[in-house]
Short mmCIF file of C-alpha atoms in Angstrom, two decimals:
data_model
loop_
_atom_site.label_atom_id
_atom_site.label_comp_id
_atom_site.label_asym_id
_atom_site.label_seq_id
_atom_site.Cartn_x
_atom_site.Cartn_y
_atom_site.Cartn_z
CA UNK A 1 83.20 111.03 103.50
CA UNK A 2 81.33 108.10 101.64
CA UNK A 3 79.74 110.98 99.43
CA UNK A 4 82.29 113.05 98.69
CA UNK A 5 84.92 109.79 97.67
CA UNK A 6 82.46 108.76 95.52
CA UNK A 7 82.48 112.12 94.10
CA UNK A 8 85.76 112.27 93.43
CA UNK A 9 85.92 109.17 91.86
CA UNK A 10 83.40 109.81 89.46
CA UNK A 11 85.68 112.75 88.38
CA UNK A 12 88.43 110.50 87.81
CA UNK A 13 87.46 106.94 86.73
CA UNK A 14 85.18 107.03 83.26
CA UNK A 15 81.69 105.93 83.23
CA UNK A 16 80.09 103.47 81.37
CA UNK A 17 77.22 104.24 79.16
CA UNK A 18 76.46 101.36 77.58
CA UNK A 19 72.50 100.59 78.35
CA UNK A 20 72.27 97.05 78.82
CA UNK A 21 75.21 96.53 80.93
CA UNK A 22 73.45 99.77 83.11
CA UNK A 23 70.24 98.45 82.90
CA UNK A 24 71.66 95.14 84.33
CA UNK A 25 73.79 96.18 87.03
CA UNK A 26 71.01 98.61 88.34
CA UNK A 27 68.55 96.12 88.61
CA UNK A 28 70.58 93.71 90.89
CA UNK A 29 71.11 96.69 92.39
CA UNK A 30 67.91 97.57 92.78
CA UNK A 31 67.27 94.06 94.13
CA UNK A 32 69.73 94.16 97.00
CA UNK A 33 69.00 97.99 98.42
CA UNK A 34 65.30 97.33 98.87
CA UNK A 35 66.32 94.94 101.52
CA UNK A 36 69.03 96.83 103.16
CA UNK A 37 67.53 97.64 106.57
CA UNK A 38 67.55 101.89 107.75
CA UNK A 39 69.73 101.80 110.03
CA UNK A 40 72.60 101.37 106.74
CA UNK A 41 71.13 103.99 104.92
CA UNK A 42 67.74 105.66 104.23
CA UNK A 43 66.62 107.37 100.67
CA UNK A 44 68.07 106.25 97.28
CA UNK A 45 71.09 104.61 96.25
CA UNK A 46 73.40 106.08 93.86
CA UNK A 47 74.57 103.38 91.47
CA UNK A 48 77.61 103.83 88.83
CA UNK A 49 78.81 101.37 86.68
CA UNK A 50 82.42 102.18 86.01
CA UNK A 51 84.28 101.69 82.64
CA UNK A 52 87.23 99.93 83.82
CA UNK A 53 88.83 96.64 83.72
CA UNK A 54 89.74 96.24 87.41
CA UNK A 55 88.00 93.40 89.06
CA UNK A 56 86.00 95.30 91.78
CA UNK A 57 83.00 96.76 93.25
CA UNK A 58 82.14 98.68 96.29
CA UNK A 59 79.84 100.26 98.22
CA UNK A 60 80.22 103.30 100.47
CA UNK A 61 78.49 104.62 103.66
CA UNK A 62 75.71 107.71 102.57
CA UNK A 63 73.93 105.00 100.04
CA UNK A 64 76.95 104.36 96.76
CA UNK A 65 77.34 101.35 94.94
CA UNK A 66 80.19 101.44 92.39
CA UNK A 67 80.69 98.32 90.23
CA UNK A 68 84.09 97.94 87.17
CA UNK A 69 82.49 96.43 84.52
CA UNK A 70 85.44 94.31 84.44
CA UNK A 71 84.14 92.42 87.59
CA UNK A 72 81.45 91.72 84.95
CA UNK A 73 83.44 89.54 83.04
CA UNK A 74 83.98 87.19 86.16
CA UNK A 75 79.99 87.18 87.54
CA UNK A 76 78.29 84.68 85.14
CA UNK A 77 74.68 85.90 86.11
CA UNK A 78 72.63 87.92 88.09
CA UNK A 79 73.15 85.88 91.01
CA UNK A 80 77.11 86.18 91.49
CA UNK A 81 76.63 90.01 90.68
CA UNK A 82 74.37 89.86 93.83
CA UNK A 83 76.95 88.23 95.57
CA UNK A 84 79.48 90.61 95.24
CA UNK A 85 76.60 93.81 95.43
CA UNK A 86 75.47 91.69 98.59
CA UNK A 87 78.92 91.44 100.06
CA UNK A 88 80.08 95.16 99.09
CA UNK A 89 76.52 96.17 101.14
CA UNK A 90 77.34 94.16 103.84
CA UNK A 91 80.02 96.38 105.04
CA UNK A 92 78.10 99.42 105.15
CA UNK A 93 75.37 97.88 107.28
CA UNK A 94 78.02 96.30 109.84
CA UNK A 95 79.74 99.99 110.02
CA UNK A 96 83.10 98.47 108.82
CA UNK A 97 84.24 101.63 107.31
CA UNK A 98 83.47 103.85 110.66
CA UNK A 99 85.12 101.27 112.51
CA UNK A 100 87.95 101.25 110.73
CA UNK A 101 88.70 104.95 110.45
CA UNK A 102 87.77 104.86 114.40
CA UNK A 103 90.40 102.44 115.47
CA UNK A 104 92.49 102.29 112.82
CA UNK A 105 94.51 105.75 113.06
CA UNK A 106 97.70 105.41 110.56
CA UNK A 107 100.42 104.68 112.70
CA UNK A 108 104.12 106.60 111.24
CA UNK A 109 104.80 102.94 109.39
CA UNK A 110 101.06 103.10 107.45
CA UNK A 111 102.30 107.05 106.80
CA UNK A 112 105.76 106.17 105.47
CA UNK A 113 104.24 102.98 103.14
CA UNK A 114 101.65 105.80 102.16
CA UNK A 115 103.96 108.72 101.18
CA UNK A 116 105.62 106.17 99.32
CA UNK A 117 103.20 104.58 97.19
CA UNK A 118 101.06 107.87 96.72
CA UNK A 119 103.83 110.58 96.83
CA UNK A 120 104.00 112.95 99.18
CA UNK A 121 102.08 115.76 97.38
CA UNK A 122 99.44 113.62 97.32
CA UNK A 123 99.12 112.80 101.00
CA UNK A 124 95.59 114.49 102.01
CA UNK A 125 92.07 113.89 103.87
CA UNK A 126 91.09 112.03 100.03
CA UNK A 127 93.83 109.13 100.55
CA UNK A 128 93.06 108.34 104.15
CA UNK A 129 89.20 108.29 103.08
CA UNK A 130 89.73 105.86 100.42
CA UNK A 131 91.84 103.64 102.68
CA UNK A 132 89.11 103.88 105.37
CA UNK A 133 86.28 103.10 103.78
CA UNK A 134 87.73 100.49 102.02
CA UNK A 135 87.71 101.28 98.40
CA UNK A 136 90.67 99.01 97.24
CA UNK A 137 94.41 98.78 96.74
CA UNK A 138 94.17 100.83 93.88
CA UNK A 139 92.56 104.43 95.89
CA UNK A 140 93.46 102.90 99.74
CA UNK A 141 96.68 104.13 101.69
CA UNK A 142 96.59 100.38 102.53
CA UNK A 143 94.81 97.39 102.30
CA UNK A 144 90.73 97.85 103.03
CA UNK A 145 89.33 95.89 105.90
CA UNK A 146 90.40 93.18 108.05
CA UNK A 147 89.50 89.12 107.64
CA UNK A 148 86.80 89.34 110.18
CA UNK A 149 85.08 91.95 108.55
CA UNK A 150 85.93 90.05 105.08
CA UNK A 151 84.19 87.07 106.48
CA UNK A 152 81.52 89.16 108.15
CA UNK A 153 80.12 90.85 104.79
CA UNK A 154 80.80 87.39 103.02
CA UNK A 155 77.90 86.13 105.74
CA UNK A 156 75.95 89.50 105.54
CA UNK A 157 76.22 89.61 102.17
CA UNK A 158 74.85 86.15 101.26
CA UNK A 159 71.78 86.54 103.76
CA UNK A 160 71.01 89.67 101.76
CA UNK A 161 71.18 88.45 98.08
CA UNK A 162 68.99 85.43 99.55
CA UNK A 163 66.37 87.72 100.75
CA UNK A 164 66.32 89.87 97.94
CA UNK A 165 65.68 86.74 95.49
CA UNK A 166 69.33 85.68 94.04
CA UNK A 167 70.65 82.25 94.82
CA UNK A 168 72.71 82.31 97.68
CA UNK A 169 75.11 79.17 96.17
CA UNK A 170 75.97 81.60 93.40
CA UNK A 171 78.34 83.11 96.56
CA UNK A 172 80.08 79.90 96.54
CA UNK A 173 80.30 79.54 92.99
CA UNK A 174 81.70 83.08 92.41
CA UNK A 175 84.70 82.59 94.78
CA UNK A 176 85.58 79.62 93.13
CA UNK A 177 85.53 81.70 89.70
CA UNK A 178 87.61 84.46 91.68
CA UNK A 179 90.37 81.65 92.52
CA UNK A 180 91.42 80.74 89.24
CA UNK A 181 91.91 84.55 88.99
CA UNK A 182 93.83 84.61 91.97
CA UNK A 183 95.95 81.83 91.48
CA UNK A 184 99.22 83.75 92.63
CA UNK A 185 97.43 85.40 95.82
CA UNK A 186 99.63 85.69 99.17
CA UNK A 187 98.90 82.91 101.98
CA UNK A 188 96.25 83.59 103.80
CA UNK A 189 97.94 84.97 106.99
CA UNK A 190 100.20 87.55 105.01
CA UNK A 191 96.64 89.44 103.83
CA UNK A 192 94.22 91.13 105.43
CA UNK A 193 91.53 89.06 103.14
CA UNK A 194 90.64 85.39 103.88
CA UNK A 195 92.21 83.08 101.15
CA UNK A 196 89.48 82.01 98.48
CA UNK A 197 89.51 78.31 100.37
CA UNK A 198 88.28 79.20 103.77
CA UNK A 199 85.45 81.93 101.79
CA UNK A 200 84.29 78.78 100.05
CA UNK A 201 84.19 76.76 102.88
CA UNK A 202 82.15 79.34 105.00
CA UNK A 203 79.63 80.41 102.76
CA UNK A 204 79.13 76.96 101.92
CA UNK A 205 78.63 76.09 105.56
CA UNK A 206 75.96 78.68 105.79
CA UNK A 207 73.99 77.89 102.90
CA UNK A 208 71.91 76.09 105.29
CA UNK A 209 70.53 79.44 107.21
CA UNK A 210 70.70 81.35 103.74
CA UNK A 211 68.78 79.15 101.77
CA UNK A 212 65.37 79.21 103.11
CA UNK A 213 65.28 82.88 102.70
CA UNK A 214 65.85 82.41 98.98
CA UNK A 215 63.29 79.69 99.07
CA UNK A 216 60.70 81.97 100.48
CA UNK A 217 61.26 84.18 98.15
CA UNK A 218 60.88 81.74 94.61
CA UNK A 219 57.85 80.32 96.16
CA UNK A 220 56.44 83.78 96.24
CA UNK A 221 57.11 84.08 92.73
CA UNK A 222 58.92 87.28 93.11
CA UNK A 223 62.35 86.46 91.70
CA UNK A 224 64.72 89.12 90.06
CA UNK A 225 64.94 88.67 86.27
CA UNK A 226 67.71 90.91 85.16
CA UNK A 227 69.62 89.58 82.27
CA UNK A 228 73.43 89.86 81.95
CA UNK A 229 74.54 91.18 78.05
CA UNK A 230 75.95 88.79 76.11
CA UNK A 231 78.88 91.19 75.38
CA UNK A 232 80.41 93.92 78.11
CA UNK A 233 81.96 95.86 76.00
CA UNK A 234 85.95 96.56 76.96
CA UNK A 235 86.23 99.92 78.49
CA UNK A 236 87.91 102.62 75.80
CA UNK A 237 92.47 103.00 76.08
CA UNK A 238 93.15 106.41 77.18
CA UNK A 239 94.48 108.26 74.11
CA UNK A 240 98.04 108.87 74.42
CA UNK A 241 99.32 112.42 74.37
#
C-alpha cells in the first residue's frame, strides 16, 4: 500500500528538480535510513522532494520518504530537517500505519465525513490508504495518527536523528518554529496531534537519553555535513486553462 500511494502521488504532486535543494534533502536522508533498524524496512529508500508549498513530509511503510519543499522554508538546518525525517521514520518503525488500518476500520460517520470532503466518485481503496498510513489532511479520509503515536515518533524520531549525527535539541527548536506557524491550531484535546506545548515539553524532557547518542557520534568525528541552499526556490503556479 506504502508503494503504490507513493506512486500515485508522484503522478499527481510535481517534483522538484532543483539540485541543491535534492542534494540536501537526500543527504539527511541518507543520514537517518542508515540507522533505521530491518525490521522497518530492508534495501533502499526512495526519496522525493516534492515541489509544493505545503508544510509536510512523510514517510511510508516499503522504504518512502516524501518531503514539500515548503517544509524547507520552516527547518533552518540540517538538524530540524532530521527532526522531522526522524519523526516521519519513526512511524514506520513503530508500525503506526498497520496499526491504524488494523484497528481503525471507518466506522459509517468516518464514511459520511469522507464522501463529503472527497466526493463520492472518489471514494476507493487510494483514499482509505492515504488516511491509513497517515499521509496528511490534504490525501487522508481523516486526520493521520493518534497523539500517542504523535508523541511516540516525536521520541523515536529524536533518538534516531541523535544516532545518525544531527542535534537532537534541533527537535525542540523546530516545534517552537512550527508554533508561530500554528498560531490558530485547535486545543489540544479537539486534535488527534499533541499541541506544539506539550511536544516541546517532551522532547525537551528527553534530551537527556537523546543526547549522549549525538555525543558519541561528534566525538567520533562522523557528523553529517549537508548544507541547506540559501534560496528554495517557490514551487511553479499551475498554468490556468
Amino acid at each position: 500500500m506504502g508503494v503504490t500511494s507513493f506512486e500515485q502521488m508522484k503522478k499527481e504532486i510535481p517534483i522538484s528538480k532543483d539540485k541543491a535543494t535534492n542534494d540536501f534533502v537526500l543527504c539527511v536522508a541518507d543520514a537517518i535510513t542508515n540507522n533505521v533498524p530491518q525490521s522497518a524496512h530492508q534495501g533502499e529508500w526512495e526519496v522525493v522532494v516534492f515541489d509544493s508549498a505545503q508544510v509536510n513530509a512523510f514517510a511510508l511503510p516499503g522504504g518512502k520518504i516524501g518531503v514539500y519543499t515548503g517544509i524547507l522554508n520552516v527547518t533552518e538546518n540540517q538538524d530540524q530537517l532530521a527532526a522531522i525525517m526522524g519523526h516521519e521514520v519513526g512511524h514506520v518503525i513503530e508500525h503506526h500505519s498497520n496499526e491504524r488500518l488494523s484497528a481503525g476500520k471507518l466506522s459509517n460517520v468516518g464514511l459520511a465525513v469522507a464522501t463529503i470532503a472527497l466526493g463520492a466518485s472518489e471514494i476507493e481503496n487510494k483514499g482509505l490508504w492515504m488516511a491509513g498510513l497517515g499521509i496528511g489532511v490534504q490525501y487522508g479520509v481523516i486526520m493521520p495518527y493518534s497523539r500517542s503515536h504523535e508523541s511516540e515518533a516525536d521520541i523515536i524520531g529524536q533518538e534516531l536523528m541523535a544516532r545518525s549525527g544531527f542535534s537532537p535539541a534541533a527537535s525542540v527548536q523546530l516545534w517552537k518554529n512550527m508554533s508561530k506557524l500554528s498560531k490558530d491550531a485547535p486545543p489540544e484535546f479537539m486534535s488527534t496531534h499533541p499541541s506544539n506545548e506539550t511536544r516541546i515539553q517532551t522532547l525537551n524532557n528527553h534530551l537527556a537519553l537523546s543526547q549522549p547518542y549525538y555525543l558519541a557520534e561528534k566525538s567520533s568525528g562522523k557528523l553529517p555535513t549537508c548544507v541547506k541552499p540559501k534560496v528554495i526556490p517557490k514551487p511553479k503556479e499551475t498554468p490556468k486553462s
